[in-house]
Amino acid sequence: METNLEYNKYDEIFTSILEKEKSILGFLSSIFNFLARRTDFYYVHDGFHTDMGFPPGVAEELVIKVLRKCDPKNWSLDKDEINNEIMCSTVAQEVEVIAQEDEQEMENVPEISKENAESNSAVKSDIKDNRSSFPEDYEPPLIVTQKNSESYNGAIRENYTWSQTIMDIDVTIKLPPDIKSSKDLKVTLNPGDICVACHNGDIILKDKLPFKIKTIDSFWSLSENRLLIHLEKVQERWWNKLLNKEEEIDLSKIDCSRPLNELPEDSIAKVRELQWNQEQKLKGLPTSDEIRNIEILKKAWNAEGSPFRGTEFNPNILKK
């Protein structure tokens, strides 16, 4: 592998970042934050719309491969050989998008079926008794998403644009050039309607809203000859239009995802478990369901009436 020459041209840029961040962690955070904000690196496609992002797990696999590629111990390897390994791994991951369904937990513990035995035989037999199926202190990697477009989940209209999350709406309105300060405007935000007018009475924007807003939590400000209005929704729902007279947007085409910290606690726990299971699969380690199954098997191993009672626990014999 060519070690330095081909990447020397970036040294000045990276050195500058490293000096400002003052740590390797800060440096790497800057790199991945850039990928999150300016590329589709973190976008996980569903196997149908493959023009953006990667299948599940491929982005992480690429990072691991590049990490190994840049290890000084591997500099003696052929560059094409390493790049080939990265590309082949990516293709393999794409094939695995059609994933196998997770096998169900055993319903009857004393009765060890062949199907469950085959499932559990794949689990490493050296799992410790005190190992929990899912670590409570697990924190998934922080993924920063870019959602600051003025028309994100909204629309661009002739004199204004609007964007939304499930909880609020941001409106950007173009103002006449003679509007210099807030004194030149009169903005009225009511629960069911909105009105923006010049101080002389000329209407810039006025209409009823399709749903109610919280006026006490809504506000507006001026920025570079633009009026910025923030509206808090009364109900958590997606709006198909900002104003009643406006053409509706197709809600089936917007990004309906929500930040993890906005979900109920039980949903957050489930999402984190799914993320942890995905990481376990990529590492070739058992998932939480597989760990739970093996723990159930251990309890049943020495249970009354078990043919394995008194023998050393060994799930591998179940596949015979």
XYZ file of C-alpha atoms in Angstrom:
320
model
C 0.000 0.000 0.000
C 1.248 3.501 -0.779
C 1.560 4.998 2.666
C 1.903 8.751 2.592
C 2.364 10.221 -0.860
C -1.211 9.958 -2.096
C -2.672 11.452 1.101
C -0.042 14.089 1.896
C -2.095 16.726 0.085
C -4.708 16.600 2.870
C -2.275 16.873 5.792
C -2.638 20.619 6.226
C -6.448 20.411 6.397
C -6.475 17.473 8.795
C -3.753 18.990 10.966
C -5.840 22.140 11.295
C -8.874 20.104 12.415
C -6.774 18.108 14.869
C -5.290 21.258 16.399
C -8.724 22.787 16.898
C -10.342 19.643 18.304
C -7.305 18.805 20.484
C -8.073 15.062 20.532
C -8.459 12.050 18.260
C -12.059 11.652 19.414
C -12.853 15.245 18.498
C -11.127 14.831 15.137
C -13.086 11.679 14.276
C -16.312 13.297 15.477
C -15.702 16.173 13.057
C -15.177 13.763 10.157
C -18.292 11.705 10.827
C -20.347 14.795 11.612
C -19.400 16.092 8.168
C -20.449 12.796 6.571
C -23.780 12.966 8.403
C -24.505 16.566 7.392
C -23.181 16.653 3.850
C -23.459 13.093 2.483
C -25.787 10.085 2.519
C -23.265 8.000 4.486
C -25.681 7.384 7.383
C -28.720 6.817 5.186
C -29.876 3.182 5.343
C -31.909 2.258 2.292
C -34.620 -0.375 2.272
C -33.302 -2.498 -0.582
C -35.637 -0.905 -3.133
C -34.447 2.719 -3.354
C -30.742 1.963 -3.730
C -29.608 5.251 -5.284
C -28.809 6.670 -1.823
C -26.988 5.320 1.194
C -26.117 1.727 2.035
C -27.885 -1.446 3.139
C -27.942 -2.055 6.914
C -24.472 -2.553 8.382
C -22.506 -1.684 5.241
C -21.408 1.782 6.400
C -20.000 0.321 9.628
C -18.269 -2.427 7.668
C -16.651 0.145 5.378
C -15.301 2.039 8.379
C -13.793 -1.147 9.821
C -12.215 -2.075 6.497
C -10.685 1.366 5.991
C -9.453 1.312 9.594
C -7.597 -1.925 8.858
C -6.417 -0.686 5.490
C -4.720 2.348 7.062
C -3.093 0.346 9.861
C 0.721 0.663 9.398
C 0.968 -3.119 9.836
C -0.915 -3.502 6.553
C 1.083 -0.993 4.506
C 3.078 -3.806 2.972
C -0.065 -5.363 1.486
C -1.013 -4.766 -2.099
C -3.323 -1.744 -2.458
C -5.585 -3.420 -5.022
C -5.900 -6.458 -2.782
C -7.121 -4.350 0.147
C -9.516 -2.305 -1.986
C -10.854 -5.532 -3.442
C -11.543 -6.797 0.060
C -13.508 -3.647 0.864
C -15.600 -3.822 -2.308
C -16.300 -7.551 -1.953
C -17.386 -7.070 1.625
C -19.758 -4.288 0.576
C -21.333 -6.431 -2.131
C -21.720 -9.292 0.321
C -23.503 -7.030 2.764
C -25.852 -5.835 0.027
C -26.782 -9.427 -0.743
C -27.573 -9.941 2.930
C -30.178 -7.162 2.888
C -32.755 -9.911 2.488
C -32.081 -10.979 6.059
C -33.206 -14.137 7.741
C -36.001 -13.747 10.264
C -34.971 -14.029 13.914
C -36.055 -17.378 15.325
C -38.741 -17.314 17.988
C -38.095 -18.013 21.658
C -38.954 -21.447 23.002
C -42.479 -21.597 24.339
C -42.002 -24.766 26.408
C -38.707 -24.839 28.290
C -38.547 -28.514 29.376
C -39.279 -29.695 25.849
C -36.261 -28.877 23.675
C -37.406 -28.956 20.054
C -35.056 -29.627 17.154
C -35.736 -26.187 15.673
C -34.760 -24.387 18.888
C -31.792 -26.679 19.348
C -30.430 -25.753 15.930
C -30.974 -22.090 16.676
C -29.152 -22.246 19.998
C -26.321 -24.467 18.790
C -25.058 -21.522 16.777
C -24.601 -19.495 19.966
C -21.143 -19.560 21.488
C -21.079 -22.129 24.285
C -18.768 -20.080 26.490
C -21.339 -17.430 27.410
C -21.095 -16.697 31.128
C -24.053 -17.385 33.424
C -24.090 -13.833 34.711
C -24.168 -12.211 31.289
C -27.341 -10.228 30.692
C -29.207 -10.551 27.408
C -29.011 -6.821 26.759
C -26.805 -4.330 28.639
C -28.905 -1.646 30.320
C -26.115 0.916 30.013
C -25.734 0.429 26.247
C -25.620 3.719 24.382
C -25.989 3.543 20.584
C -23.620 5.616 18.429
C -24.756 9.209 18.149
C -25.832 9.945 14.588
C -26.313 13.583 13.777
C -28.903 14.133 11.076
C -29.225 17.078 8.773
C -32.748 18.485 8.965
C -32.323 22.226 8.633
C -33.613 22.805 5.122
C -36.176 25.581 4.934
C -38.537 23.198 3.155
C -37.725 20.000 5.057
C -40.953 17.946 5.196
C -42.769 21.042 3.945
C -42.896 23.032 0.719
C -41.541 25.998 -1.220
C -44.203 28.532 -2.164
C -44.091 31.791 -4.104
C -43.456 34.131 -1.175
C -42.562 31.734 1.620
C -41.251 28.305 2.513
C -42.075 26.078 5.446
C -40.630 23.015 7.125
C -41.865 20.809 9.938
C -41.176 18.144 12.491
C -44.015 16.246 14.109
C -44.077 18.851 16.911
C -43.431 22.214 15.247
C -43.275 24.268 12.046
C -40.784 26.866 10.838
C -41.848 29.417 8.229
C -39.546 31.686 6.208
C -41.248 34.634 4.486
C -39.664 36.945 1.927
C -40.185 40.570 2.914
C -40.460 43.709 0.762
C -37.173 45.660 0.601
C -38.647 48.582 2.557
C -39.059 46.431 5.678
C -36.046 47.372 7.785
C -37.033 46.443 11.340
C -39.725 44.785 13.429
C -41.405 48.187 13.768
C -42.333 47.987 10.088
C -44.277 44.748 10.612
C -47.378 43.549 12.380
C -47.414 39.796 12.994
C -50.494 38.166 14.513
C -50.370 34.523 15.588
C -53.704 33.099 16.712
C -54.479 29.443 17.530
C -56.227 28.964 14.181
C -54.854 31.644 11.866
C -51.844 33.764 10.985
C -51.471 37.283 9.606
C -48.349 39.167 8.508
C -48.834 42.762 7.413
C -46.771 45.878 6.814
C -47.210 48.686 9.306
C -49.139 50.621 6.641
C -51.713 47.820 6.424
C -50.511 45.990 3.289
C -51.025 42.233 3.752
C -48.004 40.006 3.137
C -49.516 36.721 4.310
C -52.896 35.932 5.836
C -54.925 32.740 6.114
C -56.369 30.156 8.470
C -54.275 27.226 9.650
C -55.447 23.640 9.067
C -54.725 22.752 12.712
C -54.284 24.596 16.000
C -50.996 26.031 17.284
C -49.757 26.957 20.767
C -49.485 30.730 20.573
C -47.670 30.992 23.904
C -44.811 28.849 22.538
C -44.778 30.379 19.050
C -42.634 33.381 18.110
C -41.105 35.316 15.212
C -37.945 37.251 14.341
C -36.297 39.135 11.463
C -33.138 37.978 9.697
C -31.622 39.413 6.490
C -34.868 40.776 5.081
C -36.691 37.577 5.946
C -39.341 36.906 8.549
C -38.795 33.706 10.524
C -41.828 32.279 12.324
C -41.768 29.314 14.672
C -45.095 27.581 15.360
C -45.616 24.956 18.060
C -48.301 22.410 17.184
C -51.055 21.610 19.665
C -51.170 18.011 18.450
C -48.236 15.874 17.394
C -49.161 15.267 13.790
C -47.863 15.882 10.287
C -49.444 18.795 8.420
C -50.179 18.361 4.720
C -50.222 22.155 4.250
C -49.356 25.288 6.181
C -52.348 27.405 5.115
C -55.877 26.378 4.169
C -55.587 27.916 0.702
C -52.312 26.111 0.051
C -51.894 23.035 -2.124
C -51.445 19.877 -0.055
C -48.164 17.970 0.069
C -47.948 14.175 -0.152
C -47.344 12.970 3.402
C -46.332 9.535 2.133
C -43.182 11.099 0.653
C -41.890 12.966 3.716
C -39.424 11.766 6.337
C -41.623 10.665 9.231
C -38.750 9.576 11.460
C -38.392 11.072 14.925
C -35.324 11.766 17.073
C -34.761 8.911 19.489
C -35.035 11.107 22.577
C -38.569 12.150 21.569
C -39.932 8.596 21.709
C -41.549 6.967 24.766
C -39.114 5.238 27.128
C -40.252 1.741 26.165
C -39.798 2.558 22.466
C -36.324 3.982 23.119
C -35.360 0.800 24.956
C -36.594 -1.335 22.050
C -34.747 0.746 19.443
C -31.524 0.555 21.446
C -31.902 -3.195 21.776
C -32.352 -3.498 18.007
C -29.248 -1.352 17.434
C -27.265 -3.450 19.910
C -28.433 -6.658 18.222
C -27.305 -5.296 14.853
C -23.857 -4.556 16.261
C -23.710 -8.042 17.782
C -24.549 -9.631 14.418
C -21.825 -7.632 12.660
C -19.322 -8.862 15.266
C -20.495 -12.473 14.953
C -21.801 -12.456 18.532
C -25.183 -13.648 19.864
C -28.152 -11.286 19.931
C -30.267 -10.584 23.005
C -32.840 -13.207 21.951
C -30.129 -15.814 21.444
C -28.590 -15.007 24.828
C -31.994 -15.264 26.505
C -32.580 -18.633 24.841
C -29.233 -19.980 25.991
C -29.953 -18.819 29.549
C -33.327 -20.572 29.430
C -31.607 -23.723 28.180
C -29.109 -23.545 31.028
C -31.924 -23.406 33.572
C -33.717 -26.321 31.896
C -30.509 -28.358 31.612
C -30.524 -29.454 35.249
C -34.267 -29.236 35.776
C -36.187 -32.179 37.205
C -36.737 -34.753 34.470
C -34.094 -33.367 32.133
C -32.050 -36.112 30.417
C -28.998 -33.845 30.710
C -29.248 -33.297 34.464
C -25.903 -33.556 36.234
C -23.859 -33.193 33.055
C -21.834 -30.203 31.903
C -23.862 -27.695 29.907
C -23.094 -28.110 26.212
C -25.684 -26.853 23.712
C -23.696 -28.350 20.840
C -25.005 -31.831 21.608
C -28.539 -30.647 20.869
C -27.825 -30.540 17.155
C -27.037 -34.212 17.021
